[in-house]
Coordinates of C-alpha atoms and ligand atoms in Angstrom, one line a residue:
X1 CA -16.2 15.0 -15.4
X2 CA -12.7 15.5 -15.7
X3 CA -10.2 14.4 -12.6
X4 CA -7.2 16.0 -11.9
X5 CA -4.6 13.3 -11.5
X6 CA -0.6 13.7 -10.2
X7 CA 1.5 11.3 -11.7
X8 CA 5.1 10.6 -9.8
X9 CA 6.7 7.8 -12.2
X10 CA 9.4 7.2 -9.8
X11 CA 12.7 5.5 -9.6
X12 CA 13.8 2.6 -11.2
X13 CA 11.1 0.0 -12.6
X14 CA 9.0 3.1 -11.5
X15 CA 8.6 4.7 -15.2
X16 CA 8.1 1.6 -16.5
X17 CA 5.1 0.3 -14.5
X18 CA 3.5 3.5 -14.3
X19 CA 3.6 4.2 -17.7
X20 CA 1.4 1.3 -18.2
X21 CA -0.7 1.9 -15.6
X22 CA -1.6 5.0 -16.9
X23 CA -2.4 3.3 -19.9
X24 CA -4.4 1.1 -18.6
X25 CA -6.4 3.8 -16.8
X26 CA -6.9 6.0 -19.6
X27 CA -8.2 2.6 -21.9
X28 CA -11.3 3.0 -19.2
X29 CA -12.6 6.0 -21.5
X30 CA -12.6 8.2 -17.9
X31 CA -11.2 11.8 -18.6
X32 CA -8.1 12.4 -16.6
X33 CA -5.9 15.1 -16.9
X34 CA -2.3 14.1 -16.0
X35 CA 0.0 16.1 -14.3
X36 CA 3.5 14.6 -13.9
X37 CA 6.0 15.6 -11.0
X38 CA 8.8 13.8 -10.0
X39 CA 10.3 12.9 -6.3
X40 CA 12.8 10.7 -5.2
X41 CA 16.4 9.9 -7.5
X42 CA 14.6 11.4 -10.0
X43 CA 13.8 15.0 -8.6
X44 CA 17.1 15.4 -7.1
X45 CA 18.5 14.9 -10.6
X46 CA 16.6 17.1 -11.9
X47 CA 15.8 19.9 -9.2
X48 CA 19.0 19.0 -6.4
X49 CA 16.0 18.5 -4.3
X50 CA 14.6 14.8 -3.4
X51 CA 11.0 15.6 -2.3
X52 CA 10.2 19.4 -4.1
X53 CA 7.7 21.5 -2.5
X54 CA 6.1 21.5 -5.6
X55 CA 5.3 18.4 -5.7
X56 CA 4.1 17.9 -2.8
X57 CA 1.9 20.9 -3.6
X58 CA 0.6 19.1 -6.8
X59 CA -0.2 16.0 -5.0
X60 CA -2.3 18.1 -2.5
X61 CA -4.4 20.0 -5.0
X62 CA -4.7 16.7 -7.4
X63 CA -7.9 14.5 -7.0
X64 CA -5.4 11.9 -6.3
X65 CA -2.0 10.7 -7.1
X66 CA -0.9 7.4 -9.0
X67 CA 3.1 7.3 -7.3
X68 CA 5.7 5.0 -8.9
X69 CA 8.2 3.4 -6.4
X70 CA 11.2 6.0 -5.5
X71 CA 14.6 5.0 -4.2
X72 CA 15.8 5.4 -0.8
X73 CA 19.4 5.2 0.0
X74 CA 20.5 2.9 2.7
X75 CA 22.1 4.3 5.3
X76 CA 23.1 7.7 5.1
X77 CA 21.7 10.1 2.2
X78 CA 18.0 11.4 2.3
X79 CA 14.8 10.3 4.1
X80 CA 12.6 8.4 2.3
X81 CA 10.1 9.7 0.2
X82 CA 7.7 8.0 1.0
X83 CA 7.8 8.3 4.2
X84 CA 8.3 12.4 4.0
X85 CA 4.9 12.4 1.6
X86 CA 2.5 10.4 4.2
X87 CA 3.9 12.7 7.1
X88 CA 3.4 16.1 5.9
X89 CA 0.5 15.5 4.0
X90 CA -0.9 13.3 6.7
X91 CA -1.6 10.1 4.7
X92 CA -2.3 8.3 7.6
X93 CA -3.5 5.4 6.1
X94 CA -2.0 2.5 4.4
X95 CA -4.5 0.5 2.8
X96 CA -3.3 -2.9 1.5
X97 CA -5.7 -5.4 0.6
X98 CA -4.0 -9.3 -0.5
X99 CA -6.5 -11.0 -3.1
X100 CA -5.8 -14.2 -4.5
X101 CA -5.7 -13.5 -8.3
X102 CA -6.9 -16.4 -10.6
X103 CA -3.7 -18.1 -12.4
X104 CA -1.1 -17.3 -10.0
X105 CA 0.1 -20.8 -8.0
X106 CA 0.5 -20.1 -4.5
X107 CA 0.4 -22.1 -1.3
X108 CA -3.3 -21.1 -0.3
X109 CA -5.7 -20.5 -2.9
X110 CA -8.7 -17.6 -1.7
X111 CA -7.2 -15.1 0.3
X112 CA -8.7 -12.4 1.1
X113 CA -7.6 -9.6 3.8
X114 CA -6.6 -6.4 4.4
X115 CA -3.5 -5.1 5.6
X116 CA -4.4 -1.4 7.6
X117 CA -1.1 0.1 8.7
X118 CA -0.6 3.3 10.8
X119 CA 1.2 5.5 8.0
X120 CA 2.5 8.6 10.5
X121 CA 4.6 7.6 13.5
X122 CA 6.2 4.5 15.0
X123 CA 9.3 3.7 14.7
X124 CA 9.2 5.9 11.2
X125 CA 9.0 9.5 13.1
X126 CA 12.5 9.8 12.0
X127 CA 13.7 10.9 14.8
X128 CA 17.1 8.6 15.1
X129 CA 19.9 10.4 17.4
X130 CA 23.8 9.2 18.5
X131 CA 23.6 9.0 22.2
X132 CA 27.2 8.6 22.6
X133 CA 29.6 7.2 19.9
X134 CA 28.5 3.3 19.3
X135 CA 25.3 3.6 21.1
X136 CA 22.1 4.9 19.0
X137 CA 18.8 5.7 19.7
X138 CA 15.3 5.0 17.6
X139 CA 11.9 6.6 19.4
X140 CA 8.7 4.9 18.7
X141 CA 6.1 7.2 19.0
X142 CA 2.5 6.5 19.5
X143 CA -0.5 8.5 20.6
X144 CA -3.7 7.8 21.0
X145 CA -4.9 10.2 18.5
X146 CA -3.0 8.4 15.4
X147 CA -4.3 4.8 17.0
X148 CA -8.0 5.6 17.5
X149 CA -7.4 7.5 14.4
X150 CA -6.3 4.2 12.2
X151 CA -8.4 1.9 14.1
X152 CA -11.7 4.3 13.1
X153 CA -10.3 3.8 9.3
X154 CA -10.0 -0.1 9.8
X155 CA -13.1 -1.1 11.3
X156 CA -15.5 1.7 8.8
X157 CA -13.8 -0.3 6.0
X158 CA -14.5 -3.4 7.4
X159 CA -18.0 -1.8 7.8
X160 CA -18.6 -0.5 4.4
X161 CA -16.8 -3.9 3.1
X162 CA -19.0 -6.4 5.1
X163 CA -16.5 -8.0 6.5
X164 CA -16.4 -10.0 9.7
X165 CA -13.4 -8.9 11.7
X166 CA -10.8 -6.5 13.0
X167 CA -7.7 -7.7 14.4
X168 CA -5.3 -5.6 16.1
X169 CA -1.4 -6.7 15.8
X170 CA 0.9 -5.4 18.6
X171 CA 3.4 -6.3 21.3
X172 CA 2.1 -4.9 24.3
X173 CA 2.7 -8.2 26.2
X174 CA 6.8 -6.7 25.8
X175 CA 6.2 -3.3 24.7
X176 CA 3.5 -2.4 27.3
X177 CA 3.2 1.6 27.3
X178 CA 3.4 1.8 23.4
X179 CA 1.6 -0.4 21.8
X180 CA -0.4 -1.0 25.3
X181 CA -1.8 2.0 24.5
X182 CA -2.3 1.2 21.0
X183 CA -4.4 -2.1 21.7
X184 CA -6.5 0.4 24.3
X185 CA -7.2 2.8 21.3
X186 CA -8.5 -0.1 19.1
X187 CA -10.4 -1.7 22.0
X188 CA -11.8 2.3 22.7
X189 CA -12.7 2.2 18.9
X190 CA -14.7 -1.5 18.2
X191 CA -16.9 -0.8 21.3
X192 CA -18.3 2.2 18.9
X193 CA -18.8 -1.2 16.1
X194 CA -21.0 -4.2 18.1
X195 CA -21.6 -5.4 14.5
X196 CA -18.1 -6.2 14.0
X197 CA -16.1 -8.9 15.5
X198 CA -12.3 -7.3 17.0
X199 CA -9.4 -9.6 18.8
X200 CA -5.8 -9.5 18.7
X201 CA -2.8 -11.0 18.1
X202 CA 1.1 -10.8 19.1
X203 CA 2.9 -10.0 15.9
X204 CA 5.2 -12.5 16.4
X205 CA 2.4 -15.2 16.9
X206 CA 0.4 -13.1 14.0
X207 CA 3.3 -14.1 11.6
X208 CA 3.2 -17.6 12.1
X209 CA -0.6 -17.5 11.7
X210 CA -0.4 -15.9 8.6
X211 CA 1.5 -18.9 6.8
X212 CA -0.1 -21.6 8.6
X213 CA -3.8 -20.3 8.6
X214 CA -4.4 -16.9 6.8
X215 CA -8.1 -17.6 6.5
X216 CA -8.2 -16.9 10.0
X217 CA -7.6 -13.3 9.4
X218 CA -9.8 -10.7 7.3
X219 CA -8.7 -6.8 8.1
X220 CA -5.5 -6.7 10.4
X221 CA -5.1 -3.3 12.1
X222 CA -1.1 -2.3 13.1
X223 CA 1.5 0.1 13.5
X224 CA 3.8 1.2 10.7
X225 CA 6.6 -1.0 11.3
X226 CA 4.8 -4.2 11.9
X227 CA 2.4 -2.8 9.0
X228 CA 5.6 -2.6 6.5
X229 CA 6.8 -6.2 7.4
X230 CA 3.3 -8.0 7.7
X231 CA 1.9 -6.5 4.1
X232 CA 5.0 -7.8 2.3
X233 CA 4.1 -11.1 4.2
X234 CA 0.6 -11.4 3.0
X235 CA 2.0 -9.9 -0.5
X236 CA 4.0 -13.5 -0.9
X237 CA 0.9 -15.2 -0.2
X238 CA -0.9 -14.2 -3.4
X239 CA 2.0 -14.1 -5.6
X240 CA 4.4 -11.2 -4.4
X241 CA 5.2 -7.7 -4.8
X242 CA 4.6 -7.7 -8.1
X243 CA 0.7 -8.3 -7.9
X244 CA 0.3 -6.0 -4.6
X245 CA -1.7 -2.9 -4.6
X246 CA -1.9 -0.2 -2.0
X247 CA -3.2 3.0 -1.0
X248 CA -2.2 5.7 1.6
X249 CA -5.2 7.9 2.1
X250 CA -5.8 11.2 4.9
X251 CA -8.4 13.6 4.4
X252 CA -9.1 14.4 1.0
X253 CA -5.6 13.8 -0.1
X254 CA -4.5 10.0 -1.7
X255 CA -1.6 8.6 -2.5
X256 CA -1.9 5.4 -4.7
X257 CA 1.1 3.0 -5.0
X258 CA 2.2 -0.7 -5.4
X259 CA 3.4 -2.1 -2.1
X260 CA 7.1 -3.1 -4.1
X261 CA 10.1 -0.4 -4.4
X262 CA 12.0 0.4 -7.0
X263 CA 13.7 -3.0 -8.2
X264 CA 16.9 -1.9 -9.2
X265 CA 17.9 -5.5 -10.0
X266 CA 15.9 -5.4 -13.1
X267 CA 15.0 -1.8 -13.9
X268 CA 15.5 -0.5 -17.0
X269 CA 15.1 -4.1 -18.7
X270 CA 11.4 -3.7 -19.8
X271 CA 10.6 -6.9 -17.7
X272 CA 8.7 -5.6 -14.4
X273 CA 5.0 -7.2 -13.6
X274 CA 2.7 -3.1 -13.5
X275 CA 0.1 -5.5 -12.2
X276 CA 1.0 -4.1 -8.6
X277 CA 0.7 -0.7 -9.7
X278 CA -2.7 -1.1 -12.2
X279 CA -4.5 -2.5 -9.2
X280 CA -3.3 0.4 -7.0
X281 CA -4.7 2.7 -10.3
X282 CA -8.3 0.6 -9.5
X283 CA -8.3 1.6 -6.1
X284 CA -7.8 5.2 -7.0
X285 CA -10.9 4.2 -9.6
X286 CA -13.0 3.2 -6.6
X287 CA -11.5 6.1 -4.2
X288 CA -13.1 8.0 -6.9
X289 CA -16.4 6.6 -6.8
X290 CA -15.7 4.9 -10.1
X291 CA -16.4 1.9 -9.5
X292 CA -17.8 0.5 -13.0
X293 CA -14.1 1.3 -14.2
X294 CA -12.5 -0.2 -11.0
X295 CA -14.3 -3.3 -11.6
X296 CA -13.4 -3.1 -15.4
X297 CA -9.3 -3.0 -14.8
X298 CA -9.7 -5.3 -11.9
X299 CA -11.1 -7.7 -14.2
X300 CA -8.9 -7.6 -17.2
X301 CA -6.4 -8.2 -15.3
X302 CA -7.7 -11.6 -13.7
X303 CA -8.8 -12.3 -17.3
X304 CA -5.4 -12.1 -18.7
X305 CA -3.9 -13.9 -15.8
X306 CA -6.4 -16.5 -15.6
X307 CA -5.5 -17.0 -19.1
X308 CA -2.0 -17.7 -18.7
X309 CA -0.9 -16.9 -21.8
X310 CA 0.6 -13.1 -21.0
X311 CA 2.4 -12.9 -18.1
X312 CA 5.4 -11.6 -16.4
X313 CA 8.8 -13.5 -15.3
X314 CA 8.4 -12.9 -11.6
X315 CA 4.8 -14.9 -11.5
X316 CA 5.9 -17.5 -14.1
X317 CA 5.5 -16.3 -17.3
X318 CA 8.0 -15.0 -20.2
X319 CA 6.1 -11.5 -21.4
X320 CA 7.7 -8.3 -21.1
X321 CA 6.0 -5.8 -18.8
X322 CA 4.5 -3.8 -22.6
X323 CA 3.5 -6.9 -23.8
X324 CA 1.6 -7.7 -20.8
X325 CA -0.1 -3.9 -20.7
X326 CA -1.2 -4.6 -24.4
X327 CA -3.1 -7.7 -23.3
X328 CA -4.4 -5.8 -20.7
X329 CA -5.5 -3.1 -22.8
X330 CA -7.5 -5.3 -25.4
X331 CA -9.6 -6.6 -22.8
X332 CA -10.2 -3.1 -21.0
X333 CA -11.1 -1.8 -24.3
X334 CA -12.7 -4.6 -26.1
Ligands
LIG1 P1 11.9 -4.0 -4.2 O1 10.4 -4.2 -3.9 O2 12.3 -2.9 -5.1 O3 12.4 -5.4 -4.8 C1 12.4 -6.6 -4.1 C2 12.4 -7.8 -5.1 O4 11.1 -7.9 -5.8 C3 13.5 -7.6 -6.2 O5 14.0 -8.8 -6.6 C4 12.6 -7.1 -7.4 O6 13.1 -7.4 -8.7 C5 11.3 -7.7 -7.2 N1 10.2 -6.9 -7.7 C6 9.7 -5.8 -7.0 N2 8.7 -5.3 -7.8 C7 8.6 -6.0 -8.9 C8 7.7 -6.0 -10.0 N3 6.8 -5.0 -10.2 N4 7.9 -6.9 -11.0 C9 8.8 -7.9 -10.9 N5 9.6 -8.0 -9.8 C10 9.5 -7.1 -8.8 O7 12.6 -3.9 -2.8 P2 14.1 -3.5 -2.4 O8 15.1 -4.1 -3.4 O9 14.2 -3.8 -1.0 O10 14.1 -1.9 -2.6 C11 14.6 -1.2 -3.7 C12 14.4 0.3 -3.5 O11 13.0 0.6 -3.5 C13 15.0 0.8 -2.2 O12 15.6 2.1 -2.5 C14 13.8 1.0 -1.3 O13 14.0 2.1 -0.4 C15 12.8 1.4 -2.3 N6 11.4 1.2 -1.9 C16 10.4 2.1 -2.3 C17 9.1 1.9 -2.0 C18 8.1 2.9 -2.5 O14 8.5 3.8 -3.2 N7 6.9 2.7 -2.2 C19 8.6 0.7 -1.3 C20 9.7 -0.2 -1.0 C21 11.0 0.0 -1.3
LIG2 MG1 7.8 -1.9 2.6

């Protein structure tokens, strides 16, 4: 069988780590056929237009797409990308699991949990407006049809993953209409799953958790905002951005992406970890229903780290991010 697969390389370290991510995933002996579009810095180069229709049309009719960070200005300038492709194509969940890899010092050693993150409204609706000159004005938007909708996603993987429990992040002691209705909608949703344990937690107490005790936690359920800031927390705690896969997934469309951004800081310089991006390339694997070849990236990779020989700067080592992919490759194709 032969999948379709969009490739965006992206912005930045974004043509670097996805170049060997595709490596890596054509080393499984799978039959892909790549099609590459671009978005972001890189598609308004080239086509004066930061998000083109058609690639949001090749991403829709792919199997699934392996997406390279893009960069979004600060400020004023375009909307992010990112955000634009998991609105209209209704990615409406982000998927970010945060696995202790074998070599990697961090503070806690076996981590295991799951960051599920409402990918379609919050505080990321976009719509921003200028009140009066000096004051401005942010809406949050939540419905119960996008809550019960991500909560359904977190506790059937939680199901299908044997794990133990759901826990639903929010503020509704403060923000009691929003994400009030929010922790109803998740409440609403683990009555339909006896077999699975569900609390919650106050983000801000959730935070403090998550450094002090993160065994505590196995799949955390939240809103987009407090999804974007808690998955970059649970990131650090098994060796950063570089290491941390995700996935955005609706129906019958996924998005597959590392959790980082573009790193202008040391793009171009052949030096970024594609770890981040290979494991989001296994989850597309397993999204598949390949799992033998999920299983065979997600291993060389803890191989080669749990060697130590090969790694990158930002987790210790001194290998470029090439030298790393070859290492990679020899075990995925040895
Ligand atoms: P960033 O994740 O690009 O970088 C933060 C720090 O982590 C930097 O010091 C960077 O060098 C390091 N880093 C990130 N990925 C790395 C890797 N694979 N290997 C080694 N080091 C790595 O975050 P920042 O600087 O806030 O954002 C830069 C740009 O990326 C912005 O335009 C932002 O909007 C965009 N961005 C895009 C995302 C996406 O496309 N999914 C996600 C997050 C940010
Ligand atoms: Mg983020």
């Amino acid at each position: 069988m032969t999948y379709c697969l969009t490739l965006i390389p992206g912005d930045g370290i974004g043509p670097e780590v996805s170049s060997a991510a595709r490596r890596v995933l054509d080393a499984t002996g799978l039959d892909f056929e790549w099609r590459e579009v671009s978005a972001g810095l890189a598609a308004l180069e080239a086509h004066d237009d930061p998000l083109p229709a058609s690639t949001v049309e090749a991403v829709k009719s792919a199997d699934a797409t392996l997406k390279g960070p893009t960069t979004t200005p600060k400020g004023v300038g375009f909307r992010s990308i990112n955000v634009a492709i998991r609105q209209q194509l209704c990615l409406y969940a982000n998927f970010r699991p945060a696995r202790s890899l074998p070599g990697i010092k961090t503070y806690f050693e076996d981590i295991d949990l799951i960051v599920i993150r409402e990918n379609t409204e919050g505080l990321y609706s976009g719509l921003e407006h200028e009140v009066v000159p000096g004051v401005v004005e942010s809406l949050r938007i939540i419905t119960s049809l996008a809550s019960e909708r991500i909560a359904r996603f977190a506790f059937q993987t939680a199901k299908r993953q044997n794990r133990r429990r759901v826990t639903c992040v929010h503020k509704a002691n403060i923000l009691k209409l929003s994400d009030g209705l929010f922790l109803d909608s998740c409440r609403k949703v683990a009555a339909e799953f006896p077999e699975i344990e569900f609390d919650d937690c106050i983000v801000d107490a959730a935070a403090m958790k998550l450094v002090m005790n993160p065994h505590f936690f196995d799949v955390l359920v939240m809103e987009n905002l407090f999804g974007d800031i808690l998955s970059d927390l649970t990131s650090g705690l098994v060796g950063g951005l570089g290491v941390t896969p995700s996935a955005n997934v609706g129906e019958g469309i996924a998005v597959f992406e590392a959790v980082h951004g573009s790193a202008p800081d040391i793009a171009g310089q052949g030096i970024a970890n594609p770890t981040a991006l290979i494991l989001s390339g296994a989850l597309m694997l397993r999204y598949l229903g390949e799992k033998e070849a999920a299983d065979q990236v997600e291993g060389a990779v803890r191989k080669v780290l749990a060697a130590g020989k090969t790694r990158t700067g930002d987790v210790g080592g001194r290998a470029t991010t090439s030298e790393f992919t070859d290492a990679l490759l020899e075990v995925v194709s040895g």
